[in-house]
Short mmCIF file of C-alpha atoms in Angstrom, two decimals:
data_model
loop_
_atom_site.label_atom_id
_atom_site.label_comp_id
_atom_site.label_asym_id
_atom_site.label_seq_id
_atom_site.Cartn_x
_atom_site.Cartn_y
_atom_site.Cartn_z
CA UNK A 30 0.00 0.00 0.00
CA UNK A 31 2.47 2.61 -1.18
CA UNK A 32 0.60 4.35 -3.99
CA UNK A 33 -0.37 7.96 -3.60
CA UNK A 34 -2.53 10.46 -5.39
CA UNK A 35 -0.83 13.39 -7.12
CA UNK A 36 -2.50 15.60 -4.50
CA UNK A 37 -0.24 14.12 -1.81
CA UNK A 38 2.27 16.96 -1.81
CA UNK A 39 -0.43 19.58 -1.42
CA UNK A 40 -1.91 17.82 1.59
CA UNK A 41 1.29 17.28 3.57
CA UNK A 42 1.75 20.79 5.00
CA UNK A 43 -1.76 20.87 6.44
CA UNK A 44 -1.54 18.03 8.95
CA UNK A 45 -1.28 18.88 12.65
CA UNK A 46 1.77 16.62 12.96
CA UNK A 47 3.75 18.43 10.28
CA UNK A 48 2.59 21.78 11.62
CA UNK A 49 4.15 20.90 14.97
CA UNK A 50 7.38 19.89 13.27
CA UNK A 51 7.37 23.14 11.31
CA UNK A 52 7.40 25.08 14.57
CA UNK A 53 10.34 23.00 15.76
CA UNK A 54 12.13 23.66 12.46
CA UNK A 55 11.91 27.39 13.03
CA UNK A 56 13.96 27.02 16.21
CA UNK A 57 16.78 25.15 14.45
CA UNK A 58 19.85 26.67 12.73
CA UNK A 59 19.42 27.31 9.01
CA UNK A 60 22.26 24.99 8.03
CA UNK A 61 20.35 21.88 9.16
CA UNK A 62 16.98 22.83 7.66
CA UNK A 63 17.56 20.86 4.46
CA UNK A 64 18.50 17.67 6.33
CA UNK A 65 15.63 18.16 8.75
CA UNK A 66 13.17 18.56 5.86
CA UNK A 67 14.45 15.41 4.18
CA UNK A 68 14.01 13.29 7.31
CA UNK A 69 10.62 14.79 8.10
CA UNK A 70 9.37 14.09 4.61
CA UNK A 71 10.40 10.44 4.81
CA UNK A 72 8.94 10.08 8.29
CA UNK A 73 5.63 11.67 7.34
CA UNK A 74 5.37 9.52 4.24
CA UNK A 75 5.97 6.34 6.26
CA UNK A 76 3.57 7.31 9.01
CA UNK A 77 0.93 8.41 6.51
CA UNK A 78 1.23 5.05 4.79
CA UNK A 79 0.59 3.27 8.09
CA UNK A 80 -2.37 5.51 8.84
CA UNK A 81 -3.67 4.86 5.33
CA UNK A 82 -3.50 1.12 5.97
CA UNK A 83 -5.48 1.65 9.14
CA UNK A 84 -8.14 3.69 7.34
CA UNK A 85 -8.59 0.91 4.79
CA UNK A 86 -9.21 -1.54 7.63
CA UNK A 87 -11.33 0.41 10.09
CA UNK A 88 -13.64 -1.52 12.39
CA UNK A 89 -16.24 0.10 14.62
CA UNK A 90 -15.30 -2.22 17.50
CA UNK A 91 -11.60 -1.40 17.26
CA UNK A 92 -11.59 2.30 16.40
CA UNK A 93 -13.53 5.32 17.58
CA UNK A 94 -14.71 8.30 15.53
CA UNK A 95 -12.66 10.68 17.70
CA UNK A 96 -9.52 8.59 17.37
CA UNK A 97 -9.83 8.33 13.61
CA UNK A 98 -10.52 12.04 13.24
CA UNK A 99 -7.39 12.95 15.21
CA UNK A 100 -5.14 10.66 13.21
CA UNK A 101 -6.55 11.97 9.91
CA UNK A 102 -5.90 15.54 10.95
CA UNK A 103 -2.37 14.62 11.90
CA UNK A 104 -1.81 12.87 8.57
CA UNK A 105 -4.43 14.13 6.07
CA UNK A 106 -2.55 12.63 3.13
CA UNK A 107 -3.63 9.22 4.44
CA UNK A 108 -7.06 9.97 2.95
CA UNK A 109 -5.50 9.45 -0.46
CA UNK A 110 -3.60 6.28 0.31
CA UNK A 111 -4.47 3.65 -2.30
CA UNK A 112 -4.82 -0.05 -1.54
CA UNK A 113 -4.08 -2.94 -3.89
CA UNK A 114 -7.37 -2.28 -5.71
CA UNK A 115 -6.47 1.38 -6.21
CA UNK A 116 -9.24 2.46 -3.81
CA UNK A 117 -8.98 5.32 -1.35
CA UNK A 118 -10.08 4.63 2.28
CA UNK A 119 -13.64 5.91 1.92
CA UNK A 120 -14.21 3.38 -0.86
CA UNK A 121 -12.99 0.54 1.35
CA UNK A 122 -15.11 1.65 4.30
CA UNK A 123 -18.28 1.74 2.20
CA UNK A 124 -17.83 -1.94 1.38
CA UNK A 125 -18.16 -3.26 4.93
CA UNK A 126 -20.84 -2.91 7.59
CA UNK A 127 -18.07 -2.93 10.24
CA UNK A 128 -16.50 0.21 8.78
CA UNK A 129 -19.31 2.00 6.95
CA UNK A 130 -20.11 4.23 9.95
CA UNK A 131 -16.79 5.98 9.33
CA UNK A 132 -17.82 7.07 5.82
CA UNK A 133 -19.40 10.40 6.89
CA UNK A 134 -16.27 11.26 8.89
CA UNK A 135 -13.94 10.42 6.00
CA UNK A 136 -16.09 12.45 3.62
CA UNK A 137 -16.14 15.40 6.02
CA UNK A 138 -12.38 15.36 6.53
CA UNK A 139 -11.73 14.85 2.83
CA UNK A 140 -13.83 17.93 2.08
CA UNK A 141 -11.51 19.92 4.34
CA UNK A 142 -8.53 18.80 2.27
CA UNK A 143 -10.29 18.88 -1.10
CA UNK A 144 -9.92 15.15 -1.79
CA UNK A 145 -11.38 14.25 -5.20
CA UNK A 146 -12.22 17.92 -5.67
CA UNK A 147 -14.87 19.89 -3.80
CA UNK A 148 -17.47 18.68 -6.26
CA UNK A 149 -16.47 15.09 -5.53
CA UNK A 150 -17.97 15.46 -2.07
CA UNK A 151 -15.03 14.01 -0.21
CA UNK A 152 -14.80 10.91 -2.39
CA UNK A 153 -18.50 9.97 -2.24
CA UNK A 154 -18.82 10.46 -5.99
CA UNK A 155 -15.63 8.55 -6.78
CA UNK A 156 -16.15 5.44 -8.92
CA UNK A 157 -14.47 2.16 -8.05
CA UNK A 158 -12.89 1.82 -11.48
CA UNK A 159 -12.88 3.40 -14.92
CA UNK A 160 -15.07 0.61 -16.34
CA UNK A 161 -18.44 1.80 -17.63
CA UNK A 162 -21.33 1.40 -15.16
CA UNK A 163 -18.97 0.88 -12.22
CA UNK A 164 -20.72 2.32 -9.14
CA UNK A 165 -19.48 5.19 -7.05
CA UNK A 166 -19.43 5.27 -3.25
CA UNK A 167 -22.96 6.71 -2.96
CA UNK A 168 -24.34 3.93 -5.12
CA UNK A 169 -22.53 1.27 -3.11
CA UNK A 170 -23.97 2.71 0.10
CA UNK A 171 -27.44 2.30 -1.39
CA UNK A 172 -27.05 -1.23 -2.72
CA UNK A 173 -24.61 -2.97 -0.38
CA UNK A 174 -26.04 -6.05 1.34
CA UNK A 175 -24.81 -9.05 3.27
CA UNK A 176 -24.97 -12.61 2.01
CA UNK A 177 -27.84 -13.40 4.39
CA UNK A 178 -29.60 -10.13 3.45
CA UNK A 179 -29.64 -9.07 7.10
CA UNK A 180 -31.99 -6.25 8.02
CA UNK A 181 -29.41 -5.07 10.56
CA UNK A 182 -26.99 -4.35 7.71
CA UNK A 183 -29.71 -2.45 5.89
CA UNK A 184 -30.46 -0.34 8.97
CA UNK A 185 -26.79 0.50 9.46
CA UNK A 186 -26.38 1.70 5.89
CA UNK A 187 -29.63 3.66 6.18
CA UNK A 188 -28.27 5.46 9.25
CA UNK A 189 -25.16 6.39 7.29
CA UNK A 190 -27.26 7.81 4.45
CA UNK A 191 -29.26 9.86 6.95
CA UNK A 192 -26.06 11.30 8.42
CA UNK A 193 -24.79 12.17 4.95
CA UNK A 194 -28.12 13.84 4.21
CA UNK A 195 -27.91 15.90 7.40
CA UNK A 196 -24.42 17.02 6.39
CA UNK A 197 -25.68 17.86 2.89
CA UNK A 198 -23.31 15.29 1.45
CA UNK A 199 -26.27 13.35 0.05
CA UNK A 200 -28.65 15.47 -2.01
CA UNK A 201 -32.01 14.96 -3.66
CA UNK A 202 -30.50 15.48 -7.11
CA UNK A 203 -28.34 12.40 -6.52
CA UNK A 204 -31.45 10.21 -6.85
CA UNK A 205 -31.67 11.07 -10.53
CA UNK A 206 -28.02 11.50 -11.36
CA UNK A 207 -26.88 8.20 -9.85
CA UNK A 208 -30.13 6.19 -9.98
CA UNK A 209 -29.96 5.66 -6.23
CA UNK A 210 -33.59 4.60 -5.91
CA UNK A 211 -33.08 1.81 -8.41
CA UNK A 212 -29.80 0.85 -6.73
CA UNK A 213 -31.61 0.38 -3.42
CA UNK A 214 -34.61 -1.43 -4.90
CA UNK A 215 -33.99 -4.79 -3.28
CA UNK A 216 -35.73 -6.50 -0.40
CA UNK A 217 -32.36 -6.56 1.41
CA UNK A 218 -32.17 -2.76 1.04
CA UNK A 219 -35.78 -2.05 1.97
CA UNK A 220 -34.99 0.51 4.67
CA UNK A 221 -32.76 2.50 2.30
CA UNK A 222 -35.34 2.30 -0.47
CA UNK A 223 -38.03 3.69 1.84
CA UNK A 224 -35.70 6.43 3.09
CA UNK A 225 -34.82 7.61 -0.41
CA UNK A 226 -38.43 7.33 -1.54
CA UNK A 227 -39.50 9.92 1.03
CA UNK A 228 -37.51 12.47 -0.92
CA UNK A 229 -39.40 12.03 -4.15
CA UNK A 230 -42.29 9.56 -4.40
CA UNK A 231 -42.97 10.69 -7.96
CA UNK A 232 -39.78 8.93 -9.04
CA UNK A 233 -41.84 5.75 -9.00
CA UNK A 234 -43.87 7.10 -11.91
CA UNK A 235 -40.86 8.14 -13.95
CA UNK A 236 -38.76 6.18 -16.40
CA UNK A 237 -35.54 4.37 -15.64
CA UNK A 238 -33.39 3.41 -18.63
CA UNK A 239 -36.21 4.34 -21.02
CA UNK A 240 -38.87 2.21 -19.36
CA UNK A 241 -41.22 2.80 -16.42
CA UNK A 242 -39.44 2.44 -13.09
CA UNK A 243 -41.67 -0.40 -11.94
CA UNK A 244 -40.98 -2.24 -15.23
CA UNK A 245 -37.25 -1.89 -14.69
CA UNK A 246 -37.51 -3.65 -11.33
CA UNK A 247 -38.79 -6.68 -13.24
CA UNK A 248 -36.51 -6.60 -16.27
CA UNK A 249 -33.24 -5.71 -14.53
CA UNK A 250 -30.80 -8.62 -14.42
CA UNK A 251 -29.71 -7.65 -10.91
CA UNK A 252 -33.23 -7.69 -9.47
CA UNK A 253 -35.58 -10.53 -8.61
CA UNK A 254 -39.27 -10.88 -7.74
CA UNK A 255 -38.56 -9.28 -4.37
CA UNK A 256 -37.68 -5.98 -6.03
CA UNK A 257 -40.95 -5.96 -7.95
CA UNK A 258 -42.89 -6.83 -4.80
CA UNK A 259 -41.16 -4.05 -2.85
CA UNK A 260 -41.89 -1.49 -5.54
CA UNK A 261 -45.50 -2.60 -6.01
CA UNK A 262 -46.14 -2.38 -2.26
CA UNK A 263 -44.93 1.23 -2.30
CA UNK A 264 -46.77 2.25 -5.45
CA UNK A 265 -49.98 0.82 -3.97
CA UNK A 266 -49.36 2.91 -0.87
CA UNK A 267 -48.64 6.16 -2.69
CA UNK A 268 -50.73 5.75 -5.84
CA UNK A 269 -53.79 3.66 -4.92
CA UNK A 270 -55.94 5.33 -7.57
CA UNK A 271 -53.51 4.06 -10.19
CA UNK A 272 -53.65 0.62 -8.56
CA UNK A 273 -49.96 0.88 -7.78
CA UNK A 274 -49.04 1.38 -11.45
CA UNK A 275 -49.83 -2.29 -12.02
CA UNK A 276 -51.14 -1.39 -15.46
CA UNK A 277 -48.68 1.37 -16.35
CA UNK A 278 -47.66 0.93 -19.99
CA UNK A 279 -44.28 1.08 -21.66
CA UNK A 280 -43.59 2.23 -25.22
CA UNK A 281 -44.56 -1.21 -26.51
CA UNK A 282 -48.03 -0.90 -24.92
CA UNK A 283 -47.18 -3.59 -22.38
CA UNK A 284 -48.51 -3.13 -18.86
CA UNK A 285 -46.55 -3.83 -15.71
CA UNK A 286 -48.70 -6.91 -15.26
CA UNK A 287 -47.86 -8.12 -18.79
CA UNK A 288 -44.13 -7.72 -18.19
CA UNK A 289 -44.32 -9.49 -14.83
CA UNK A 290 -46.15 -12.45 -16.38
CA UNK A 291 -43.49 -12.67 -19.09
CA UNK A 292 -40.68 -12.82 -16.51
CA UNK A 293 -42.27 -14.66 -13.57
CA UNK A 294 -45.23 -16.52 -15.03
CA UNK A 295 -48.89 -15.96 -14.21
CA UNK A 296 -49.05 -17.80 -10.89
CA UNK A 297 -45.95 -16.14 -9.39
CA UNK A 298 -47.14 -12.75 -10.58
CA UNK A 299 -50.54 -13.21 -8.94
CA UNK A 300 -48.84 -14.39 -5.76
CA UNK A 301 -46.89 -11.12 -5.60
CA UNK A 302 -49.99 -9.07 -6.41
CA UNK A 303 -52.02 -10.80 -3.69
CA UNK A 304 -49.29 -10.08 -1.14
CA UNK A 305 -49.19 -6.40 -2.08
CA UNK A 306 -52.92 -5.95 -2.70
CA UNK A 307 -54.84 -8.17 -0.27
CA UNK A 308 -58.53 -8.68 -0.95
CA UNK A 309 -59.27 -6.64 2.17
CA UNK A 310 -58.13 -3.49 0.38
CA UNK A 311 -61.23 -1.81 -0.96
CA UNK A 312 -59.85 -0.98 -4.37
CA UNK A 313 -61.79 -1.16 -7.66
CA UNK A 314 -59.33 -3.63 -9.14
CA UNK A 315 -61.64 -5.01 -11.80
CA UNK A 316 -62.28 -1.51 -13.14
CA UNK A 317 -58.59 -1.29 -14.00
CA UNK A 318 -58.44 -4.83 -15.34
CA UNK A 319 -61.32 -4.41 -17.79
CA UNK A 320 -59.57 -1.37 -19.24
CA UNK A 321 -55.99 -2.61 -19.34
CA UNK A 322 -55.93 -6.41 -19.57
CA UNK A 323 -59.49 -7.64 -20.22
CA UNK A 324 -58.16 -11.04 -21.23
CA UNK A 325 -57.23 -11.60 -17.56
CA UNK A 326 -60.60 -10.47 -16.19
CA UNK A 327 -61.62 -13.95 -15.04
CA UNK A 328 -58.24 -14.52 -13.35
CA UNK A 329 -58.59 -11.31 -11.36
CA UNK A 330 -62.31 -11.85 -10.66
CA UNK A 331 -61.57 -15.24 -9.09
CA UNK A 332 -59.00 -13.67 -6.77
CA UNK A 333 -60.90 -10.44 -6.07
CA UNK A 334 -64.61 -11.38 -6.30
CA UNK A 335 -65.83 -8.55 -4.07
CA UNK A 336 -64.19 -5.99 -6.34
CA UNK A 337 -67.10 -6.31 -8.76
CA UNK A 338 -69.26 -4.43 -6.24
CA UNK A 339 -66.81 -1.55 -5.76
CA UNK A 340 -67.23 1.90 -7.23
CA UNK A 341 -64.30 3.83 -8.65
CA UNK A 342 -63.34 7.39 -7.71
CA UNK A 343 -66.04 8.67 -10.08
CA UNK A 344 -68.74 6.55 -8.49
CA UNK A 345 -68.99 4.22 -11.48
CA UNK A 346 -70.07 0.63 -11.06
CA UNK A 347 -67.92 -2.06 -12.63
CA UNK A 348 -70.73 -3.02 -15.02
CA UNK A 349 -70.96 0.52 -16.37
CA UNK A 350 -67.32 0.36 -17.37
CA UNK A 351 -67.57 -3.24 -18.58
CA UNK A 352 -70.38 -2.36 -20.99
CA UNK A 353 -68.42 0.66 -22.19
CA UNK A 354 -65.45 -1.63 -22.87
CA UNK A 355 -67.57 -3.95 -25.00
CA UNK A 356 -68.66 -6.72 -22.63
CA UNK A 357 -71.82 -8.29 -24.09
CA UNK A 358 -74.00 -11.39 -24.15
CA UNK A 359 -71.85 -12.67 -26.99
CA UNK A 360 -68.47 -12.56 -25.25
CA UNK A 361 -69.40 -12.73 -21.55
CA UNK A 362 -73.04 -13.76 -21.14
CA UNK A 363 -72.85 -14.63 -17.43
CA UNK A 364 -71.65 -11.15 -16.50
CA UNK A 365 -74.64 -9.60 -18.26
CA UNK A 366 -77.15 -12.14 -16.96
CA UNK A 367 -75.98 -11.77 -13.37
CA UNK A 368 -76.45 -8.00 -13.26
CA UNK A 369 -78.79 -7.06 -10.42
CA UNK A 370 -82.01 -5.13 -11.00
CA UNK A 371 -80.55 -2.14 -9.18
CA UNK A 372 -77.51 -2.13 -11.46
CA UNK A 373 -79.62 -2.43 -14.60
CA UNK A 374 -81.64 0.61 -13.54
CA UNK A 375 -78.74 2.82 -12.32
CA UNK A 376 -77.42 5.62 -14.51
CA UNK A 377 -73.70 5.87 -15.06
CA UNK A 378 -72.58 9.00 -13.11
CA UNK A 379 -69.96 9.82 -15.76
CA UNK A 380 -71.96 9.49 -18.98
CA UNK A 381 -75.45 9.87 -17.53
CA UNK A 382 -76.52 6.81 -19.51
CA UNK A 383 -78.44 3.75 -18.39
CA UNK A 384 -76.73 0.37 -18.91
CA UNK A 385 -78.68 -0.47 -22.09
CA UNK A 386 -77.69 2.93 -23.51
CA UNK A 387 -74.02 2.33 -22.68
CA UNK A 388 -74.22 -1.01 -24.48
CA UNK A 389 -75.81 0.66 -27.50
CA UNK A 390 -73.17 3.40 -27.63
CA UNK A 391 -70.23 1.03 -27.31
CA UNK A 392 -68.06 0.58 -30.40
CA UNK A 393 -68.67 -3.13 -30.09
CA UNK A 394 -72.39 -2.76 -29.48
CA UNK A 395 -74.51 -5.86 -29.58
CA UNK A 396 -78.26 -5.51 -30.11
CA UNK A 397 -79.06 -8.63 -28.12
CA UNK A 398 -77.33 -7.12 -25.08
CA UNK A 399 -79.19 -3.83 -25.47
CA UNK A 400 -82.49 -5.67 -25.86
CA UNK A 401 -81.87 -7.85 -22.82
CA UNK A 402 -81.00 -4.89 -20.59
CA UNK A 403 -83.92 -2.88 -21.87
CA UNK A 404 -86.34 -5.74 -21.13
CA UNK A 405 -84.92 -5.87 -17.60
CA UNK A 406 -85.70 -2.19 -17.12
CA UNK A 407 -88.78 -1.22 -19.15
CA UNK A 408 -89.55 1.62 -16.75
CA UNK A 409 -86.43 3.40 -17.96
CA UNK A 410 -88.20 4.20 -21.25
CA UNK A 411 -90.23 7.39 -20.89
CA UNK A 412 -93.92 7.09 -21.87
CA UNK A 413 -94.98 8.36 -25.28
#
């Protein structure tokens, strides 16, 4: 561990250790200044290397924040000491739950000494390599997880993100610039995902890599069903009127549900949906289904039978919308035949039309359906 950044020379004079030696130098005769400087430079380099090694191997049970801060201020050049992977200490600390709590301190101290430039935020924006799509420290903090996907690890990293936010070292614009929400979209990073989501819930409705965010949680090679389930649970919470974006379309006119079925199969997809949208939730699910994926109407109706009696935010009954979407005696006779008398006689609050009128005005109107509904409600025809 003997590599150093080109900024090394600029950092040396600022450490408290070298400042103390500088005062001693002033008391010495001029003729020994050169020799003194030579020895000091070698000593500081060696000590800084040792401190750098320590910073790459910090452990919260072995080192304290105060201790680490003092040693950094004595040897600030240690912040730029590179390990065998060409990482600086803050990059190493972000990789381990035992050392991640030191990241805010290292970033703070690095800002004092302009490590990675002021705009680099003390190394937080530094990438781990020059390879395309290699993450930076902020991204690693959002996506790091243990092999057993421990929630304790997630909580620790969340605490670090909160500290960085309080120090203004983590900013809302980072969510977009570094795709932090997507980076944290994993069941093992649930706490971080929820924390970042509080900043901008609307991100869930936006695109990620040219497709809806919720679609990307399904199609991403790094994500699994848990990521989709996590996202759907949050979209249901924040956007219930949109049914959690379950039927949000991409440019190919595929809904979220369609994409999930393609990747996970129908049964697994419905299992996830049932977990995120239990039948106890009083949502007009079938209203959305008849519009977006009518071919799956029976599948949803079996799982959400009571939804057929719900009204949407406009007060519309499911049958009003079903007739508008072309449901008829020809393609779904049982749905028409099972309509209650009250439903047959109720006007649609949006169009002001009775059910038989909706059937007649549908693009796929069927006279037999209109006739049947009209016979069921003869009183709806005004007298001549």
